[in-house]
Each structure stands twice: as structure tokens, then as C-alpha cells.
XYZ file of C-alpha atoms in Angstrom:
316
model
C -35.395 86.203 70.714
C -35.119 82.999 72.220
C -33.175 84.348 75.238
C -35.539 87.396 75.791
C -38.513 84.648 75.901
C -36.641 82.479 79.017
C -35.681 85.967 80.633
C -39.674 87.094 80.631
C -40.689 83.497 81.335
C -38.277 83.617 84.248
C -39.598 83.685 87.684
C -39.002 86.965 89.627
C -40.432 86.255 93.168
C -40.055 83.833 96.197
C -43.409 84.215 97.243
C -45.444 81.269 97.505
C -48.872 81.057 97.076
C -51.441 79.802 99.536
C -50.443 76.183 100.759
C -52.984 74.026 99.666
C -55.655 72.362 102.444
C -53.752 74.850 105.015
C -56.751 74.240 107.170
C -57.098 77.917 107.666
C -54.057 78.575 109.116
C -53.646 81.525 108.099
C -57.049 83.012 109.213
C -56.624 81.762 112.862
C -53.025 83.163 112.911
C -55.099 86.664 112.435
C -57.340 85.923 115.359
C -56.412 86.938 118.928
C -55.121 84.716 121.728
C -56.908 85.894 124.434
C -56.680 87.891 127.760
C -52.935 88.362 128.756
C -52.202 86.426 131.302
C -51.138 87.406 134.892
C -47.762 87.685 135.510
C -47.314 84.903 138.595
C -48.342 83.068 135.109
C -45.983 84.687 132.611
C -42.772 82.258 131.986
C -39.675 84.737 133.085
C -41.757 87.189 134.749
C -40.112 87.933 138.088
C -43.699 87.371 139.713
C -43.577 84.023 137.860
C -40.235 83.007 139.597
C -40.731 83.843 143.257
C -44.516 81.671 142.735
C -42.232 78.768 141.795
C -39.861 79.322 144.367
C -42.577 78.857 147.120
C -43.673 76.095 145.213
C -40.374 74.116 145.517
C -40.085 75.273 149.171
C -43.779 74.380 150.145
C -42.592 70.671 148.418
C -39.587 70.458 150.643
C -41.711 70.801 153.815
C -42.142 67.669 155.983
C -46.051 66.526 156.219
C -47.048 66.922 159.279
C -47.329 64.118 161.708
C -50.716 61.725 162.275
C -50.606 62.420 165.831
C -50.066 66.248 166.307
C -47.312 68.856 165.975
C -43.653 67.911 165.675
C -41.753 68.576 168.586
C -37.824 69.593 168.390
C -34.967 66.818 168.107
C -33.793 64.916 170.492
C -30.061 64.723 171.502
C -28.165 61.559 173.027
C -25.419 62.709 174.812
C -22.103 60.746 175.814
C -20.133 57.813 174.467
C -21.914 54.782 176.388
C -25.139 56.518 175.621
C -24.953 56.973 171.991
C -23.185 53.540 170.951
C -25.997 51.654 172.320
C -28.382 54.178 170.642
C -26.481 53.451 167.602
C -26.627 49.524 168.331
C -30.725 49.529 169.145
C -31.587 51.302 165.859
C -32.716 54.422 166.869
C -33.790 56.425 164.332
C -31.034 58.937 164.418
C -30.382 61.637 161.490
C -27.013 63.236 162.993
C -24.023 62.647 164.649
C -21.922 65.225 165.937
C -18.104 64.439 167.000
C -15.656 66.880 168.627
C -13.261 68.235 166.874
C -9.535 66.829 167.932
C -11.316 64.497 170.200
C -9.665 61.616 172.237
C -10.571 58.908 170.284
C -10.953 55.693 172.277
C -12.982 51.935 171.205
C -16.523 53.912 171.817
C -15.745 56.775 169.225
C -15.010 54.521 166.296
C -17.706 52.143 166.746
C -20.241 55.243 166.839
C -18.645 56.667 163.638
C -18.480 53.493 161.784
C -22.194 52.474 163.019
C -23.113 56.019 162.183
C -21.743 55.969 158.479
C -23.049 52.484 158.191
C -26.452 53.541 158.771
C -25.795 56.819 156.091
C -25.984 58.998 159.061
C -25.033 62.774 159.108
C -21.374 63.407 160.572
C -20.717 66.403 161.712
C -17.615 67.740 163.222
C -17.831 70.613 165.823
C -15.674 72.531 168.301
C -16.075 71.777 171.830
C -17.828 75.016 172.817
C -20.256 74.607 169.797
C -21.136 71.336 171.240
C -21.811 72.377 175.332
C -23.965 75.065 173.857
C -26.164 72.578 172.345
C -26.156 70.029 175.452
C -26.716 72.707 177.614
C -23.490 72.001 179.249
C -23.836 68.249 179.664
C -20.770 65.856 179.865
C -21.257 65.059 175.883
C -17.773 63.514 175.973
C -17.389 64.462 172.563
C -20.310 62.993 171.015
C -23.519 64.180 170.098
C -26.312 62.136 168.494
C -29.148 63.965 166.850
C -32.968 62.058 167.159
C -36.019 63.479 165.396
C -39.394 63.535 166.631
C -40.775 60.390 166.641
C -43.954 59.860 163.967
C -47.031 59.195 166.079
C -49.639 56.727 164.903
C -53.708 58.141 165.002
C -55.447 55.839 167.485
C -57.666 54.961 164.250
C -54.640 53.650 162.277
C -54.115 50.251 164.654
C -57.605 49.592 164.044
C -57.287 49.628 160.825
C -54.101 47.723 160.499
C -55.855 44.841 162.898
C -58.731 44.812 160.307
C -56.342 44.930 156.822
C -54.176 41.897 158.122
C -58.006 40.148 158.698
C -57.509 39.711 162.796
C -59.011 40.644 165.649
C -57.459 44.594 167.289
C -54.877 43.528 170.106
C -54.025 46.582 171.618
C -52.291 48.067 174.751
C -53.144 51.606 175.862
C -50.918 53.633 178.924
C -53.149 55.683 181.655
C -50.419 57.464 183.876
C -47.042 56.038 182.261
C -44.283 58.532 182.849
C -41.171 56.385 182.363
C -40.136 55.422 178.321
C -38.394 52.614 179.422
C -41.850 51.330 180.515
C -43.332 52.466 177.317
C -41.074 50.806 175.532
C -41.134 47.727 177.532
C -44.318 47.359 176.270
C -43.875 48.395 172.822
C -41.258 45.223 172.848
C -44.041 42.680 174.571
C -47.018 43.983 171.972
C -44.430 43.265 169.357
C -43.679 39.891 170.854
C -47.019 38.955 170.993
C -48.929 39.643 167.924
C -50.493 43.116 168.837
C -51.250 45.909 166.857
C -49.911 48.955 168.853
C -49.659 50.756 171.639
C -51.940 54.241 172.533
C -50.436 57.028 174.819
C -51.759 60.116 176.193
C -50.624 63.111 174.366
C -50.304 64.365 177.592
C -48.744 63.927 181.175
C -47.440 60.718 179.859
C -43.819 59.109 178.646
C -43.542 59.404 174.533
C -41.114 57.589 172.486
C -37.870 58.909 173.191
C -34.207 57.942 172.402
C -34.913 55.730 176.048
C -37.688 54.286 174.730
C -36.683 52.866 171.349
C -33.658 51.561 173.334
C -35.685 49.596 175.666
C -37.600 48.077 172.510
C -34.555 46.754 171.485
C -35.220 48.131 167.911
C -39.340 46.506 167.862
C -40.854 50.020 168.148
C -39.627 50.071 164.075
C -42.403 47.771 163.517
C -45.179 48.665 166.579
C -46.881 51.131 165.805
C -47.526 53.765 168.753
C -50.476 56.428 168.350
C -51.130 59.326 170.480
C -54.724 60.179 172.055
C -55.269 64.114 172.805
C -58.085 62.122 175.242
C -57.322 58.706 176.831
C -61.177 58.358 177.543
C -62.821 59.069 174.682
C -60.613 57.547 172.509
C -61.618 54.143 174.910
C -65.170 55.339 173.943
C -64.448 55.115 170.024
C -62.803 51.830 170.202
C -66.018 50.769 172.380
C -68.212 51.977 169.371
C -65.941 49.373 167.068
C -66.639 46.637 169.315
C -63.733 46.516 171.102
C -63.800 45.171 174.888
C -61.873 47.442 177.170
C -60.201 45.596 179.932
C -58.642 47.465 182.362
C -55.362 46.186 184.863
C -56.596 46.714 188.789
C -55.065 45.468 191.859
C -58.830 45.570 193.351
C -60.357 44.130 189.987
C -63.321 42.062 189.854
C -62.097 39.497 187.366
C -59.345 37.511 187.440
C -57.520 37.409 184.154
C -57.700 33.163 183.764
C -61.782 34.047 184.160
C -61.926 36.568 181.784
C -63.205 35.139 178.184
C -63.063 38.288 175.770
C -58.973 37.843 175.349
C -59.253 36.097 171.718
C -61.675 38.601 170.696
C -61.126 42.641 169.613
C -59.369 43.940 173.196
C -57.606 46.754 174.597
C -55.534 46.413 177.317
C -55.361 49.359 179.510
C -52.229 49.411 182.134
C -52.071 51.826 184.764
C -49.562 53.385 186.625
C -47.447 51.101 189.066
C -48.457 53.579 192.268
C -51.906 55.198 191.240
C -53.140 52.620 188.906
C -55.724 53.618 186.324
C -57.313 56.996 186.446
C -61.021 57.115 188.094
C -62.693 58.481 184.179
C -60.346 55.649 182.367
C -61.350 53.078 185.078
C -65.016 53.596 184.697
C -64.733 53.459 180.922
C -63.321 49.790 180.940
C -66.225 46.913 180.346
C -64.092 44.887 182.597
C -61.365 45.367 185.661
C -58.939 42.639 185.543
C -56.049 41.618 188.474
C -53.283 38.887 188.023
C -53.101 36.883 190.681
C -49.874 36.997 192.426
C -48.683 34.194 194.587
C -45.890 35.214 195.762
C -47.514 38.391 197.708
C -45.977 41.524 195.750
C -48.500 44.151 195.681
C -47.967 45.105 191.739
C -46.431 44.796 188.904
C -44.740 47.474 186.922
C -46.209 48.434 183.598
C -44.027 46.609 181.226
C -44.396 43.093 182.957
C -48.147 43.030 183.396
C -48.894 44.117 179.929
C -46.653 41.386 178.996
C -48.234 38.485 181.591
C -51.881 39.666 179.552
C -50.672 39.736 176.452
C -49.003 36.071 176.774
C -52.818 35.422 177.891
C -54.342 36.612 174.707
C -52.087 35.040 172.028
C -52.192 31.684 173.854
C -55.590 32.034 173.308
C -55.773 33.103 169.736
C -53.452 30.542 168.904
């Protein structure tokens, strides 16, 4: 009897009653979840993997530059050329060496200042290499420059103004030569300014010549691009800036002029045309160095210099 009483007092089932202070879980397990969501939305869903991969590939994309468009990259071509690239810092990405090339003093610097700097080497065939020159005398090397990351005229303004000091800037009417541009680049640097503003158009930009002639400063200037010279004058004018513009036939001489240690642009013209007639009538004041020694003008890079010695005396 005894062992017929455990046997009927013996549990027969797993099942558990309801959990105590479940909160309901069962009831909302019984309610629905909703509209089904799309399938770009659906984890797995082939719809759902192509939306990510544009998502990654949208993430890879460079933003685009301040001062317009990107142009296409740059190549230095020939030993001399691309050692003293290497040497002034320009702001290379690849460089490209001929297969079974003659390797001389010029070739190993440029591959050991190239993997130095975590550059790109590429080796190429020699036919792969005058396509891309164009047929130039590469000499077996190739150096690779991006487009260079223009500045918004705005931006030196506002650098001026975060660092607390008066804007000291240069703008170009009529440059065509980088190696003026960045003649200037290296005296604005010199001299305390904030950058340097350059027509978008008809005008030298910031090439591979250019950051060579800055002797590695133009890493530090910043240089901003204008689609209009004059009305980007006009919007520094509504700052209170004083635009003072660099004339042979000026009507100031620049030791009479008292707005240097003040907010200033400093437009230079062209060596042979000087400053165009609309940029020339935008200036508050025309300003001419005296020369001495009777030369007729100055080029570009040594007159911006000559007024921007002026200024930071001055200021100083």
C-alpha cells in the first residue's frame, strides 16, 4: 500500500505552472509585432545587403573640397624633379619606379624618402609608365600628387579672428606662374599672415611647382580659391577689411599708408598688366614701392614680400 501511495503521489508532468509576477509575459508574447518591415530593412535580405554596400562605399568617398571640384593628380616626372619634390614635402601619395631600372644616387634617395614618408611604391614597366607621362622623359620615375585642398576665402578670416589678430592677407589678380604663387605663400608664412586668395580661374594654383617654391610653408598657409576675385574683395570690405592694392601709378606710397597694422588685404598684380581695371577700382587704396634704383616693377613674389615686411614691422 505504501508503494501504490508514492506511485499516485508521484509527479507525472514537466509542465510548469505560470511563473509568478511574469509581468504578463505571456500575454504580450500573444500580441503582434507590427507591420513587416521592408526588405532594404530585413537583416539577410539581399535588398538589405546591397543598401549596406552603398553605405560602406558612400563612407569611402573623399568629401569634397572647400574650394570647388577636385581636379585629377598631378604627376612629377624625372629624377632631379621628383627628389627635390620628395625633399620640399610635397604632398605626394605615389611613387612609381621602372621596372629593371638603372639605378643611380637619385633613385635610392627617392625610394628611401618615398618609404620614409609611407608613400605608395609602385613598380611598372616602361611602356606602362610613357603612357601615363604622355611620353615624357620620366627617366624611370614617376611621382603621383593629388589635388591640392583649397581653402574658402571665408576660412582665413576666420582663422585671423580665432587666433584673436587682425586678417593679414595676400590675394593674386593675374598670377599665372606657381613659382610666384608660391613665392608668396613662403613670404605670408614668413610674416605672420593668414593666407593667400587665388582666382579659380585664369590664374596659377598650387601645383607640385608651387609647394616646391614654398619650401614646404604652403603645409601651414592656407590658400583659398575665389570663383570671383572682385566680389570676394567686396565681402572682405563688408568685414572691415582695407583693400590695398600694388600699382606702379599708385597714389600712396606704402611708408604713407597707415591701415598696415590693421585688418588688410594685399592685392598683387601681374608683373606686365598689373591689377585688373574691376579689382583696381575695388581697392580703398593704390599703393607703389618706391624704387630707387629705377626698375620699373617688381615681380609678384618680392613685392608681396617688401609689404608684408611693412605690416609685421608694424604690428610688432
Amino acid at each position: 500500500m505504501a508503494g501504490n501511495s508514492q506511485r499516485r503521489n508521484r509527479r507525472t508532468s514537466n509542465k510548469k505552472g505560470a511563473t509568478v509576477g511574469s509581468g504578463g509575459q505571456r500575454r504580450r508574447g500573444l500580441e503582434g509585432k507590427g507591420p513587416t518591415p521592408p526588405a532594404s530593412a530585413r537583416k539577410g535580405h539581399v535588398k538589405n545587403r546591397l543598401a549596406q554596400a552603398k553605405a560602406k562605399q558612400a563612407a569611402r568617398r573623399p568629401a569634397p573640397r572647400r574650394g570647388g571640384p577636385k581636379g585629377t593628380n598631378e604627376l612629377v616626372v624625372g629624377r632631379n624633379s621628383v627628389v627635390e619634390a620628395l625633399r620640399e614635402g610635397v604632398p605626394a601619395t605615389t611613387l612609381y619606379v621602372q621596372q629593371f631600372v638603372d639605378s643611380d644616387e637619385r633613385v635610392r634617395e627617392a625610394i628611401q624618402l618615398a618609404t620614409g614618408k609611407g608613400l605608395n611604391l609602385m613598380e611598372a614597366p616602361r611602356p606602362e609608365l610613357d603612357r601615363m607621362t604622355n611620353g615624357l622623359n620620366h627617366q624611370g620615375l614617376v611621382l603621383s600628387v593629388p589635388p591640392y585642398d583649397y581653402a574658402h576665402p571665408e576660412d582665413l578670416t576666420a582663422h585671423a579672428a580665432d587666433n584673436g589678430e587682425d586678417a593679414l592677407i595676400v590675394a593674386l589678380d593675374g598670377i599665372t606662374d606657381p613659382r610666384n604663387l608660391g613665392a608668396v605663400v613662403r613670404s605670408v608664412s614668413a610674416f605672420g599672415g593668414h593666407g593667400v586668395v587665388v582666382p579659380e580661374r585664369r590664374a596659377a594654383g598650387m601645383t607640385a611647382s608651387a609647394w616646391k617654391t614654398s619650401a614646404g610653408t604652403a603645409a601651414r598657409t592656407p590658400v583659398a580659391r575665389a570663383t570671383n576675385l572682385t566680389r570676394t574683395l567686396e565681402a572682405y570690405q563688408k568685414e572691415g577689411l582695407m583693400i590695398v592694392g600694388l600699382a606702379a601709378d599708385g597714389d600712396t606710397e606704402l611708408h604713407e599708408l597707415d591701415v598696415l597694422d590693421g585688418p588688410v588685404v594685399i592685392v598683387v598684380g601681374s608683373e606686365g598688366k598689373g591689377l585688373s581695371r574691376l579689382v583696381g577700382e575695388t581697392c580703398d587704396y593704390r599703393v607703389r614701392i618706391p624704387m630707387p634704383g629705377g626698375a620699373e616693377s617688381l615681380n609678384a613674389g618680392v613685392a608681396a614680400g617688401v609689404v608684408l615686411y611693412e605690416a609685421s614691422r608694424r604690428r610688432a
